[in-house]
CSV table of N, CA and C and ligand atoms in Angstrom, one decimal:
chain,number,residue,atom,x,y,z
A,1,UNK,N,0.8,-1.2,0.0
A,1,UNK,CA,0.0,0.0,0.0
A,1,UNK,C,0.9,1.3,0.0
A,2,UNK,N,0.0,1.9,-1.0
A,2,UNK,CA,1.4,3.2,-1.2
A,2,UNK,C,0.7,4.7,0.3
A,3,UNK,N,1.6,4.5,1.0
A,3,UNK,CA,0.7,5.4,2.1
A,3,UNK,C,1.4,6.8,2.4
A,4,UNK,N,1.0,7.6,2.5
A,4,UNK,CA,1.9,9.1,2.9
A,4,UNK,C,1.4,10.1,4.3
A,5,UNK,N,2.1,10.4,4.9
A,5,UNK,CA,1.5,11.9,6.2
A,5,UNK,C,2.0,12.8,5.5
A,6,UNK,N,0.4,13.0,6.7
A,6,UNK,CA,1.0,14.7,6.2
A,6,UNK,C,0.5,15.5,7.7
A,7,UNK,N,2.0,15.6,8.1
A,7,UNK,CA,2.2,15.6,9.1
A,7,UNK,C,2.2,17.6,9.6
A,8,UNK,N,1.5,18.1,10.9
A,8,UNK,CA,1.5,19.3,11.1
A,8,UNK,C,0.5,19.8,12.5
A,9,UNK,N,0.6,21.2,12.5
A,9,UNK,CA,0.3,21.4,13.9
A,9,UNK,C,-1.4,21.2,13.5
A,10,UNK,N,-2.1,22.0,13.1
A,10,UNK,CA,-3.3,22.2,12.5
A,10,UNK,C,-4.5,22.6,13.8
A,11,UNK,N,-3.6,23.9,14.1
A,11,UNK,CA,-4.0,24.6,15.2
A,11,UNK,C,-5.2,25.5,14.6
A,12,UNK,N,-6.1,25.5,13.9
A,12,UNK,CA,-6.9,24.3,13.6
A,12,UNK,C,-6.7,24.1,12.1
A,13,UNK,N,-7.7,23.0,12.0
A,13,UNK,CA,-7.5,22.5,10.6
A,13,UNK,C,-8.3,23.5,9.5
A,14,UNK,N,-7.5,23.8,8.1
A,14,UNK,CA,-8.0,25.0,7.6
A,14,UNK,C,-8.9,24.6,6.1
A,15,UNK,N,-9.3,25.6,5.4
A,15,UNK,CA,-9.9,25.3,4.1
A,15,UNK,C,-8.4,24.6,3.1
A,16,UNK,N,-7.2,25.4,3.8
A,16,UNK,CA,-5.7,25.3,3.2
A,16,UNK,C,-5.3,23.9,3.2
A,17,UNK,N,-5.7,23.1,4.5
A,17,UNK,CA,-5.2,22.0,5.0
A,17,UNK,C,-6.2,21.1,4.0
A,18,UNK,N,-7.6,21.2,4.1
A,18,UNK,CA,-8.2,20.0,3.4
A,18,UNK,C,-8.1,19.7,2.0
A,19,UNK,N,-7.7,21.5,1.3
A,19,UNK,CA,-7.7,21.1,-0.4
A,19,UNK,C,-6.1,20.3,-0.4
A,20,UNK,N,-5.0,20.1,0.6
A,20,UNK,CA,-3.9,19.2,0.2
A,20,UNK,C,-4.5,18.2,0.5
A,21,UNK,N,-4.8,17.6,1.5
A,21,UNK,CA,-5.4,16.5,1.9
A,21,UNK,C,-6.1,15.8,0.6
A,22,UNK,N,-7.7,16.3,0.6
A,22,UNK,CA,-8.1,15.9,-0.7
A,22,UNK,C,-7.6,15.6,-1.8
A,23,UNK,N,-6.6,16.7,-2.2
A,23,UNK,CA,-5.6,16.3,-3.4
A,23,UNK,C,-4.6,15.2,-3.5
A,24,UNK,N,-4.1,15.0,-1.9
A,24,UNK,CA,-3.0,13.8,-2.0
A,24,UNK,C,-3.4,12.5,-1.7
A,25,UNK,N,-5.4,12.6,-1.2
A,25,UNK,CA,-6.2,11.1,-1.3
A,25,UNK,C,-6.3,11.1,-2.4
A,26,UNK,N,-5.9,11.3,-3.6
A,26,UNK,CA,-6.6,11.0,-5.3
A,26,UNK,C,-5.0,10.3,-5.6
A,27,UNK,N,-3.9,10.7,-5.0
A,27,UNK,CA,-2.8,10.3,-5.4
A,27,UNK,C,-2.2,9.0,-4.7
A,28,UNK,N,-2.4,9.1,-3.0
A,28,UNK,CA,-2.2,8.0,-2.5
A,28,UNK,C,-3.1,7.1,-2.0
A,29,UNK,N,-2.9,5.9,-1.3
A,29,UNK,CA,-3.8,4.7,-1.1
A,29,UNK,C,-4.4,5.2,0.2
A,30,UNK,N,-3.3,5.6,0.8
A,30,UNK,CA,-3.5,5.9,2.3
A,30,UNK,C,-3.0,7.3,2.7
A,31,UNK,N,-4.2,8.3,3.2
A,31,UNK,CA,-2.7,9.5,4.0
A,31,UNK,C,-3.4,9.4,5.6
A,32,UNK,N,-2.2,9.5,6.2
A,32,UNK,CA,-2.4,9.8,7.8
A,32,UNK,C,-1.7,11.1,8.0
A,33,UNK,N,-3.0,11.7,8.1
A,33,UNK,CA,-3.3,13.1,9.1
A,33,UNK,C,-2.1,13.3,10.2
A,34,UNK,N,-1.0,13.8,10.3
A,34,UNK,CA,-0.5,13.6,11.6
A,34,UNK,C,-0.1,14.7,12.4
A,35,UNK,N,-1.0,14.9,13.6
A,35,UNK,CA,-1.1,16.2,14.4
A,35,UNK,C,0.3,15.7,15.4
A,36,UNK,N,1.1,17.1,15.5
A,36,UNK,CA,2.1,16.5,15.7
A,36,UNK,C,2.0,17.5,17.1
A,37,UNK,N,2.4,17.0,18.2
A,37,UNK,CA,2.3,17.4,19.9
A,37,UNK,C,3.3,17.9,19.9
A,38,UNK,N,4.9,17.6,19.4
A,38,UNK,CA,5.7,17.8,20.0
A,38,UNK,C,6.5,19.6,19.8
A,39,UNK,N,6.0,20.0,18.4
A,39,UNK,CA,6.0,21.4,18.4
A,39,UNK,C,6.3,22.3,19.7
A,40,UNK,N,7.2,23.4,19.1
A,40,UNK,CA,7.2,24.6,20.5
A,40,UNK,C,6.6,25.4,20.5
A,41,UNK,N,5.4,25.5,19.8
A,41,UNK,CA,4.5,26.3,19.2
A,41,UNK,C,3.6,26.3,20.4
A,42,UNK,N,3.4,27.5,20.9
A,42,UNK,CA,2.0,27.4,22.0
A,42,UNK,C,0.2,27.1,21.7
A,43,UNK,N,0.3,26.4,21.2
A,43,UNK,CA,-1.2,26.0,20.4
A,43,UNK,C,-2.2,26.2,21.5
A,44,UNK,N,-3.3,26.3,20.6
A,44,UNK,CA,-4.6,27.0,21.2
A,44,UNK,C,-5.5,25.9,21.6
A,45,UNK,N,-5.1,25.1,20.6
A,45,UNK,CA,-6.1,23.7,20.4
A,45,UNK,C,-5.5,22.5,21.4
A,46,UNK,N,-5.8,21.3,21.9
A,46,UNK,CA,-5.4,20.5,22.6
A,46,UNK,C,-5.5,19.6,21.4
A,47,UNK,N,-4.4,18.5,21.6
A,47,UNK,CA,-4.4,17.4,20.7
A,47,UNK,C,-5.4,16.8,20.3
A,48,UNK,N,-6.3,16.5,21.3
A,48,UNK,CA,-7.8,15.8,21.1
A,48,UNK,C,-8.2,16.4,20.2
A,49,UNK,N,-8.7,17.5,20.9
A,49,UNK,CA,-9.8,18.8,20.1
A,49,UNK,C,-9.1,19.3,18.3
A,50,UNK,N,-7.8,18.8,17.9
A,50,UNK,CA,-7.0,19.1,16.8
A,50,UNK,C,-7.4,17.9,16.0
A,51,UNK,N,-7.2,16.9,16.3
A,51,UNK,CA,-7.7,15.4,16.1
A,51,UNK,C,-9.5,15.4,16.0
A,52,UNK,N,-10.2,15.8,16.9
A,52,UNK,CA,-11.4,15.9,16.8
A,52,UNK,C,-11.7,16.4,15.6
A,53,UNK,N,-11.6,17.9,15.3
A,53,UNK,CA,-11.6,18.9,14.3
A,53,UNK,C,-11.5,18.2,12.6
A,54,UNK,N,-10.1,17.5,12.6
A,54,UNK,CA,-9.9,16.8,11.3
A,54,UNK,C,-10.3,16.3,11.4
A,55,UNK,N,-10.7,14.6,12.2
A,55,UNK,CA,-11.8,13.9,11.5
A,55,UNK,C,-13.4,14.5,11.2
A,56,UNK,N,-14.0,15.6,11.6
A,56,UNK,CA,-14.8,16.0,11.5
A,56,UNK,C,-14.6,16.7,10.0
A,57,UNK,N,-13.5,17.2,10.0
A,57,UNK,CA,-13.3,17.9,8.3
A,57,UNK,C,-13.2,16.6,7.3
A,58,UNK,N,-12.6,15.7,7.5
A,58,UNK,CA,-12.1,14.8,6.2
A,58,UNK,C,-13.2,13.5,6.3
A,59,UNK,N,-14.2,13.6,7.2
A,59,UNK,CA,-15.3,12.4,7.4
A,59,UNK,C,-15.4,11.7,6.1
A,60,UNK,N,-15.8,12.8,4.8
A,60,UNK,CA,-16.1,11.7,3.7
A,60,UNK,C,-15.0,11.4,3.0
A,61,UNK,N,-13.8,11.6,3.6
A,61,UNK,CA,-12.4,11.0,2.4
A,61,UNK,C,-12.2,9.6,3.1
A,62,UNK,N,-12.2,8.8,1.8
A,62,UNK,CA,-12.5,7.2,2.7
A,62,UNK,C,-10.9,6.8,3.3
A,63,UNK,N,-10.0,7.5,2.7
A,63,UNK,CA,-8.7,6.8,2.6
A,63,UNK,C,-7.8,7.9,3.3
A,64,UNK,N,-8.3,8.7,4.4
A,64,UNK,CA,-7.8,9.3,5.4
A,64,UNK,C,-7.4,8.9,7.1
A,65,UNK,N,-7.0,8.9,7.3
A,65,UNK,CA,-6.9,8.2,8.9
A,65,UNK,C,-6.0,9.7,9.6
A,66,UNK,N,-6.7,10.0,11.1
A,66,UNK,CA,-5.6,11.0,11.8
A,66,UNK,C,-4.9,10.1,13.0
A,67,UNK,N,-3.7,10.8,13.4
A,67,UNK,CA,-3.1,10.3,14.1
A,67,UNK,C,-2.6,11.2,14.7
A,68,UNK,N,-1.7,11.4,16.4
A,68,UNK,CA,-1.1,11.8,16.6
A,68,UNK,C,0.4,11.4,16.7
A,69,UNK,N,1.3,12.7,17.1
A,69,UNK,CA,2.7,11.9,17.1
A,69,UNK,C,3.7,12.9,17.9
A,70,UNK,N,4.2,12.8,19.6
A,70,UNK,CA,4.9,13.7,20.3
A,70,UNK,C,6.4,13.1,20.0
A,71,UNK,N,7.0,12.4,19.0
A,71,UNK,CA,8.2,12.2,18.8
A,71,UNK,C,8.3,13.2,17.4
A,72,UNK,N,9.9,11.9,17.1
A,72,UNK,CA,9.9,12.6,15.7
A,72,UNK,C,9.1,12.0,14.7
A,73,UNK,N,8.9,13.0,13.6
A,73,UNK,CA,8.2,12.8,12.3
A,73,UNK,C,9.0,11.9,11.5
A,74,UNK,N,10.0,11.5,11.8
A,74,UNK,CA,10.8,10.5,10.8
A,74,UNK,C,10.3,9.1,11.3
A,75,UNK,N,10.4,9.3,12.8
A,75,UNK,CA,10.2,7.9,13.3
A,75,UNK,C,8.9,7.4,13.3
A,76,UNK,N,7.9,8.2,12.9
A,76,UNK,CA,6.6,8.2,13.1
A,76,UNK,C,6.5,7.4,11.6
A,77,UNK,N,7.0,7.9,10.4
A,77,UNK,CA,6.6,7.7,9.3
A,77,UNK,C,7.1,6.1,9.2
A,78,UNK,N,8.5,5.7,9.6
A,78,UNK,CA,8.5,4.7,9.7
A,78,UNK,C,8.0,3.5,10.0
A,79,UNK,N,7.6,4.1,11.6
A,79,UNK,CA,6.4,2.7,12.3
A,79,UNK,C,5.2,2.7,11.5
A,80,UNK,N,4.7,4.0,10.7
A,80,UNK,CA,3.7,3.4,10.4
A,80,UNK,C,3.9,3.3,9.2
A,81,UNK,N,5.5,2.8,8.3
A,81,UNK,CA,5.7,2.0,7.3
A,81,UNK,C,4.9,2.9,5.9
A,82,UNK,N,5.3,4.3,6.1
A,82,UNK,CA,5.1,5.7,5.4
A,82,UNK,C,6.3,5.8,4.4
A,83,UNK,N,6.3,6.1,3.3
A,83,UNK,CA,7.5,6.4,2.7
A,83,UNK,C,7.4,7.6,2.1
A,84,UNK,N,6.5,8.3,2.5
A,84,UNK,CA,6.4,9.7,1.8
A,84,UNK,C,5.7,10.9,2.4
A,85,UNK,N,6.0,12.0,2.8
A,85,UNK,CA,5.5,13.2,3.3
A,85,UNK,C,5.2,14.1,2.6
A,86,UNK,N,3.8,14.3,3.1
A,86,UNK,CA,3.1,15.4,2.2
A,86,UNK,C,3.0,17.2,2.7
A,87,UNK,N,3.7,17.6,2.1
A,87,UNK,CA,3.3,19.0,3.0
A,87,UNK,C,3.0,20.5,1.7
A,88,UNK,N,2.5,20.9,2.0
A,88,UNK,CA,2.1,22.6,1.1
A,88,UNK,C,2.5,23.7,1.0
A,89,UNK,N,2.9,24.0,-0.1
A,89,UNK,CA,3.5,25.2,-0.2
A,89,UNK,C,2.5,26.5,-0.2
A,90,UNK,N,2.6,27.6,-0.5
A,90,UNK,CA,1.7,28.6,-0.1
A,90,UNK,C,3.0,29.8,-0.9
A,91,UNK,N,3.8,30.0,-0.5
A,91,UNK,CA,5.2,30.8,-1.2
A,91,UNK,C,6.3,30.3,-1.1
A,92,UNK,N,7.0,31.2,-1.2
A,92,UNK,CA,8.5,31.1,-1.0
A,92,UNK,C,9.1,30.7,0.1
A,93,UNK,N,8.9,31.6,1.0
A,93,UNK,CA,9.1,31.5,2.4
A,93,UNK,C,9.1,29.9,2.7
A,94,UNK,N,7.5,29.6,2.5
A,94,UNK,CA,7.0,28.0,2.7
A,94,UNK,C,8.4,27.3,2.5
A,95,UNK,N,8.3,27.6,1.0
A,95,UNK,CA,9.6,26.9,0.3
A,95,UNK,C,11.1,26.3,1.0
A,96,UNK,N,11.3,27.7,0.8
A,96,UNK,CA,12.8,27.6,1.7
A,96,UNK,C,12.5,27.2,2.9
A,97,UNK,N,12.3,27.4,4.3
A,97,UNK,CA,11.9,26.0,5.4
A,97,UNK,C,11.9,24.9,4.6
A,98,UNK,N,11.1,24.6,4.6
A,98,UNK,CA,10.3,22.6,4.0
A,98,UNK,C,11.7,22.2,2.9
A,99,UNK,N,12.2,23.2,2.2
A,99,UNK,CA,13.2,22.2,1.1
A,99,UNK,C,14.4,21.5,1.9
A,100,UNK,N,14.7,22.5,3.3
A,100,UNK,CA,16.1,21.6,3.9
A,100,UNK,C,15.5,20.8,4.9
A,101,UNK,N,13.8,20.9,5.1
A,101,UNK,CA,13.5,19.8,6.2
A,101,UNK,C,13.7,18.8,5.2
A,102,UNK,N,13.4,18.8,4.0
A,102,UNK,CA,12.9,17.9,3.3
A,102,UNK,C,13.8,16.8,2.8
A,103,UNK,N,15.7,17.8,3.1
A,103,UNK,CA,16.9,16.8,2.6
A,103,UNK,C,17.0,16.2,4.2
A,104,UNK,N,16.4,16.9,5.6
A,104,UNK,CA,16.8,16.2,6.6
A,104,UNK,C,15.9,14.7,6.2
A,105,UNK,N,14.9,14.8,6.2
A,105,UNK,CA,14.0,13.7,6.3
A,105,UNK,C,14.6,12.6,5.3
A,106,UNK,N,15.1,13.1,4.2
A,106,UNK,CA,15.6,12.2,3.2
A,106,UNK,C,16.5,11.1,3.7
A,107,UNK,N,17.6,12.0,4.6
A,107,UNK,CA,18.7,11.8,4.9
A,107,UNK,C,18.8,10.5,5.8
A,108,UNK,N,17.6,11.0,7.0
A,108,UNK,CA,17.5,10.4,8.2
A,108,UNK,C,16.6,9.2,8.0
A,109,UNK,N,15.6,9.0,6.9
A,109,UNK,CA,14.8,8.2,6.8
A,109,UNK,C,14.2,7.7,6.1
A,110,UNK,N,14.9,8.4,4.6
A,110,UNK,CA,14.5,7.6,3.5
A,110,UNK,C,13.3,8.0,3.1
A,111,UNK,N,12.9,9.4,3.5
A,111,UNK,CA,11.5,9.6,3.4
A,111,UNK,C,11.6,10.7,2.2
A,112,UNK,N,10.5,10.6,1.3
A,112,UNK,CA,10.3,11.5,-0.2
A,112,UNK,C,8.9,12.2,0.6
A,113,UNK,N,9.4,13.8,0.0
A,113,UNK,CA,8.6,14.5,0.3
A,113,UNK,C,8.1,15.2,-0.9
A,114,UNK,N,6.5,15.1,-0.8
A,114,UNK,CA,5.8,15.3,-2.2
A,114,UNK,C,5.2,16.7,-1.7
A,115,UNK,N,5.9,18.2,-2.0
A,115,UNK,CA,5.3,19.4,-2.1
A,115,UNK,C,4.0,19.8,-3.4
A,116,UNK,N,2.7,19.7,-2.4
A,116,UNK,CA,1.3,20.4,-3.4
A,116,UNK,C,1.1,21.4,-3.2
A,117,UNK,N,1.4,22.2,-4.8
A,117,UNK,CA,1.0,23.7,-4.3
A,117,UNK,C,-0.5,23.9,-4.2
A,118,UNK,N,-0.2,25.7,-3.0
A,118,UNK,CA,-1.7,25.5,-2.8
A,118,UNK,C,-2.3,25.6,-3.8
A,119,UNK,N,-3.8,25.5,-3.3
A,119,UNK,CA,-4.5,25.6,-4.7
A,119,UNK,C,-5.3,27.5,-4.5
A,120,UNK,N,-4.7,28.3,-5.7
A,120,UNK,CA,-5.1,30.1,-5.4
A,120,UNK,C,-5.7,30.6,-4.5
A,121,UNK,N,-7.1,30.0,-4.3
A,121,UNK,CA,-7.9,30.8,-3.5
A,121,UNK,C,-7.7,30.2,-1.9
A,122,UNK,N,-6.4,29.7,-1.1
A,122,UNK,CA,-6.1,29.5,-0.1
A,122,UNK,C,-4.4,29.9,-0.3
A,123,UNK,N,-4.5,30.6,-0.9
A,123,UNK,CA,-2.9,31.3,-0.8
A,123,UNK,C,-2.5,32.0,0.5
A,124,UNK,N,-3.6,32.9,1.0
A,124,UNK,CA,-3.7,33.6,2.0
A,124,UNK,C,-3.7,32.8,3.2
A,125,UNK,N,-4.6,31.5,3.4
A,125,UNK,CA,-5.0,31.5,4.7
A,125,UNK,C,-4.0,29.7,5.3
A,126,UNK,N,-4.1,30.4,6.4
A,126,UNK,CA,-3.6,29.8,7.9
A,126,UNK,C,-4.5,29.4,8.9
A,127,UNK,N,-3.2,28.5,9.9
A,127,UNK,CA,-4.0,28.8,11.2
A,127,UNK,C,-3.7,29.7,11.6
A,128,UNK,N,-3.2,30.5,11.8
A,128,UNK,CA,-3.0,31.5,12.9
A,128,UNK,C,-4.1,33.0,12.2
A,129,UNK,N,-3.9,32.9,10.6
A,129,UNK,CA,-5.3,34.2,10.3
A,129,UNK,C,-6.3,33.4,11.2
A,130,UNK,N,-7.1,32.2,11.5
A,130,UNK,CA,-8.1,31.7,11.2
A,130,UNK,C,-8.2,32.1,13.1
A,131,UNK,N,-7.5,31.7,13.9
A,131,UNK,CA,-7.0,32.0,15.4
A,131,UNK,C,-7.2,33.6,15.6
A,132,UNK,N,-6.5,34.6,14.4
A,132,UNK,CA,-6.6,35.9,14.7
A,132,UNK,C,-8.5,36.6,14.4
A,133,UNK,N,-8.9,35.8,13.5
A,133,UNK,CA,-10.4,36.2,13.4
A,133,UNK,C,-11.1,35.9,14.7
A,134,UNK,N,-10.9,34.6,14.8
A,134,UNK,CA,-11.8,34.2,16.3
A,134,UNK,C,-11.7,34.7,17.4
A,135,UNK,N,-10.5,35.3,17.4
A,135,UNK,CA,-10.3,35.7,18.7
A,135,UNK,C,-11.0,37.1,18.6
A,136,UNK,N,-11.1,38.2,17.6
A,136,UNK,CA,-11.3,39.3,17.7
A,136,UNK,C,-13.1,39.1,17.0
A,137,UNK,N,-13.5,37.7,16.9
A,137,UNK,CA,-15.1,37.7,17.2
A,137,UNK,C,-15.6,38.1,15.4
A,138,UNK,N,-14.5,37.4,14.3
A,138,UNK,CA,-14.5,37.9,13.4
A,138,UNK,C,-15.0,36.8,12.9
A,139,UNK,N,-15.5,36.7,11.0
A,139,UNK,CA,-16.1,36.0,10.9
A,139,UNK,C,-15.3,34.6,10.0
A,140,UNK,N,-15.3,33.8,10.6
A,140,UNK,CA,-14.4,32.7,10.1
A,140,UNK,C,-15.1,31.1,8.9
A,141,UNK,N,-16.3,31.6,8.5
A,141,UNK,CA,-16.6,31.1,7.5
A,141,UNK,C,-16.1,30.4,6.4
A,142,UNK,N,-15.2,31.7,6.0
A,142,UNK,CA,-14.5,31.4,4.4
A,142,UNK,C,-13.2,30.7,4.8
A,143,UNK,N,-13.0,30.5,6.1
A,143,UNK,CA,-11.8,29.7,6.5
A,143,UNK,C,-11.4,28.1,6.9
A,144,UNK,N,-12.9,27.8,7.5
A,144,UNK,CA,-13.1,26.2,7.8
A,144,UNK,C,-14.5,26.0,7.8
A,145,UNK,N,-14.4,24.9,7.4
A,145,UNK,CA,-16.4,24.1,7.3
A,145,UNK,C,-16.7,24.2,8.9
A,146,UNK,N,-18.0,24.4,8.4
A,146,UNK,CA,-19.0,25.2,9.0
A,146,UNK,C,-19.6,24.1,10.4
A,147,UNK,N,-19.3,23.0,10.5
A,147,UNK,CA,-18.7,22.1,12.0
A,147,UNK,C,-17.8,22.7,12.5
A,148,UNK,N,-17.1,23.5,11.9
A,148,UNK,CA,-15.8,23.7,13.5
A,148,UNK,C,-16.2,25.0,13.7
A,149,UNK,N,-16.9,25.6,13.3
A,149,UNK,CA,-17.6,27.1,13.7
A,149,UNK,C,-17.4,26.9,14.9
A,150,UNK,N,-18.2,26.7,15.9
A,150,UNK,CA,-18.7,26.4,16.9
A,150,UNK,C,-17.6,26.0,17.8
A,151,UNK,N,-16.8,25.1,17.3
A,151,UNK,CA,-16.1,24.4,18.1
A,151,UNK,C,-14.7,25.5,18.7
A,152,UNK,N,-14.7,26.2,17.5
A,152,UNK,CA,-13.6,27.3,17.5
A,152,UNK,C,-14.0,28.8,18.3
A,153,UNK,N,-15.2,28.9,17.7
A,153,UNK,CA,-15.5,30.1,18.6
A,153,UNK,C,-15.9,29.6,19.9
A,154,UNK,N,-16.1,28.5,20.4
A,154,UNK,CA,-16.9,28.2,21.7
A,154,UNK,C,-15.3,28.2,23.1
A,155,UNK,N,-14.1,28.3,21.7
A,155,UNK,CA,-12.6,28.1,22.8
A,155,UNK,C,-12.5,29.7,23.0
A,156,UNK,N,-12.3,30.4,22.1
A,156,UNK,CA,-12.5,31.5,22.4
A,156,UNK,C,-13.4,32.7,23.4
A,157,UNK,N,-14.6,32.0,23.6
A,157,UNK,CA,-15.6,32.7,24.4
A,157,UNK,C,-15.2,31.9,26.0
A,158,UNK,N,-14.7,30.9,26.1
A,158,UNK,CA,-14.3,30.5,27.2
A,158,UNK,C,-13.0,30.9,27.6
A,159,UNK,N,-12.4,31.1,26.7
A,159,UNK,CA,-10.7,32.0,27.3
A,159,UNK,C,-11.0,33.0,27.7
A,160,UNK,N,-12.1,34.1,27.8
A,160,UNK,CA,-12.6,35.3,28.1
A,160,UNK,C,-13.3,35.2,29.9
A,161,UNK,N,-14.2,34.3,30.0
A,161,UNK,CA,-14.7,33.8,31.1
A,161,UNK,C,-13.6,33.1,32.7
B,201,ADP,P1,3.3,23.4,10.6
B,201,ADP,O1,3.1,24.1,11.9
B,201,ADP,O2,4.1,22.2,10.6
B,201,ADP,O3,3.7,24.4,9.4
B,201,ADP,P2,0.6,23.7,9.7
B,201,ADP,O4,-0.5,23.1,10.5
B,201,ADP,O5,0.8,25.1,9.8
B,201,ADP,O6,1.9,22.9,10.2
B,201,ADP,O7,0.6,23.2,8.2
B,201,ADP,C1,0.8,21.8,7.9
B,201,ADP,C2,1.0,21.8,6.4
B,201,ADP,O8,0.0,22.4,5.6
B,201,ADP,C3,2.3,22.6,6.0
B,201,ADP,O9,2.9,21.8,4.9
B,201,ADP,C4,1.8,23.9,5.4
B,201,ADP,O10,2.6,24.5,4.5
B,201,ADP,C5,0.5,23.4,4.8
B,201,ADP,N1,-0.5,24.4,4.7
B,201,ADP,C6,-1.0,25.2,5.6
B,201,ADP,N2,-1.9,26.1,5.1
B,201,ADP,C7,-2.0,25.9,3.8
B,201,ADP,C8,-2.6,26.5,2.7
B,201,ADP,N3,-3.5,27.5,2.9
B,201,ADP,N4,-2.4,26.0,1.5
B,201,ADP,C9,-1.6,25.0,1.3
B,201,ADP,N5,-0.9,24.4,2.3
B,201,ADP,C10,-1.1,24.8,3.5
């Protein structure tokens, strides 16, 4: 089975995140989702609730699975017998990061990393725009399906209380 992650914080998961996703289930047999813990990133979201979120976004991709992972991303892809990493470009910037993660991963594990550019109308968006709307009570529609509305603004109205 030809299987790939695509491995990231997905502080939460975005419209940005699902058009790769979607795009790399038409290419691979298998992708696992992989919310990765170990980040020094102060995330808003708890692993559960990050994990909740995507399976809630990718419910009808048959050939999606999420997982977590508080190690490394090399060792992850191996146990679960992954030979390929999927991650998204957006620009340049994107670029340059991801191209020398992408000779470490090579390096250390034999792992091919398949860069999908975005697709235009998610050039702009993030997690962290999508974090900066909610928090200022803005409207996050055009950012994630319309199940994590709630889930997203309901963290925010409680950080306030
Ligand atoms: P990380 O914190 O590891 O960058 P993210 O959750 O921010 O993880 O993103 C995971 C992957 O999704 C990365 O490869 C990132 O470039 C990609 N990505 C995020 N947003 C978009 C988008 N709007 N279009 C395409 N790719 C995206």
């Amino acid at each position: 089975m030809n299987k790939a992650i695509f491995p990231g914080s997905f502080d939460p998961i975005t419209y940005g995140h699902i058009d790769i996703i979607k795009r790399s289930a038409k290419i691979f047999d298998e992708i696992i989702v992989v919310v990765l813990s170990n980040c020094d990133k102060n995330n808003v979201f708890s692993v559960e609730e990050r994990i909740q979120m995507i399976e809630i976004a990718t419910k009808d991709i048959n050939n999606v699975i999420v997982k977590s992972c508080s190690g490394l991303t090399t060792e992850f892809a191996i146990a679960n017998n992954a030979k390929t990493l999927i991650r998204g470009l957006r620009n340049s910037t994107d670029f340059d990061y991801e191209h020398s993660l992408a000779e470490i991963y090579n390096v250390q594990a034999d792992l091919e990393t398949v860069f999908l550019a975005t697709s235009k109308e998610y050039n702009y968006l993030s997690s962290t725009v999508v974090r900066e709307f909610a928090a200022y009570k803005g409207d996050i529609s055009n950012f994630v399906p319309k199940e994590l509305i709630s889930i997203i603004e309901n963290k925010y109205n409680n950080k306030e209380s």
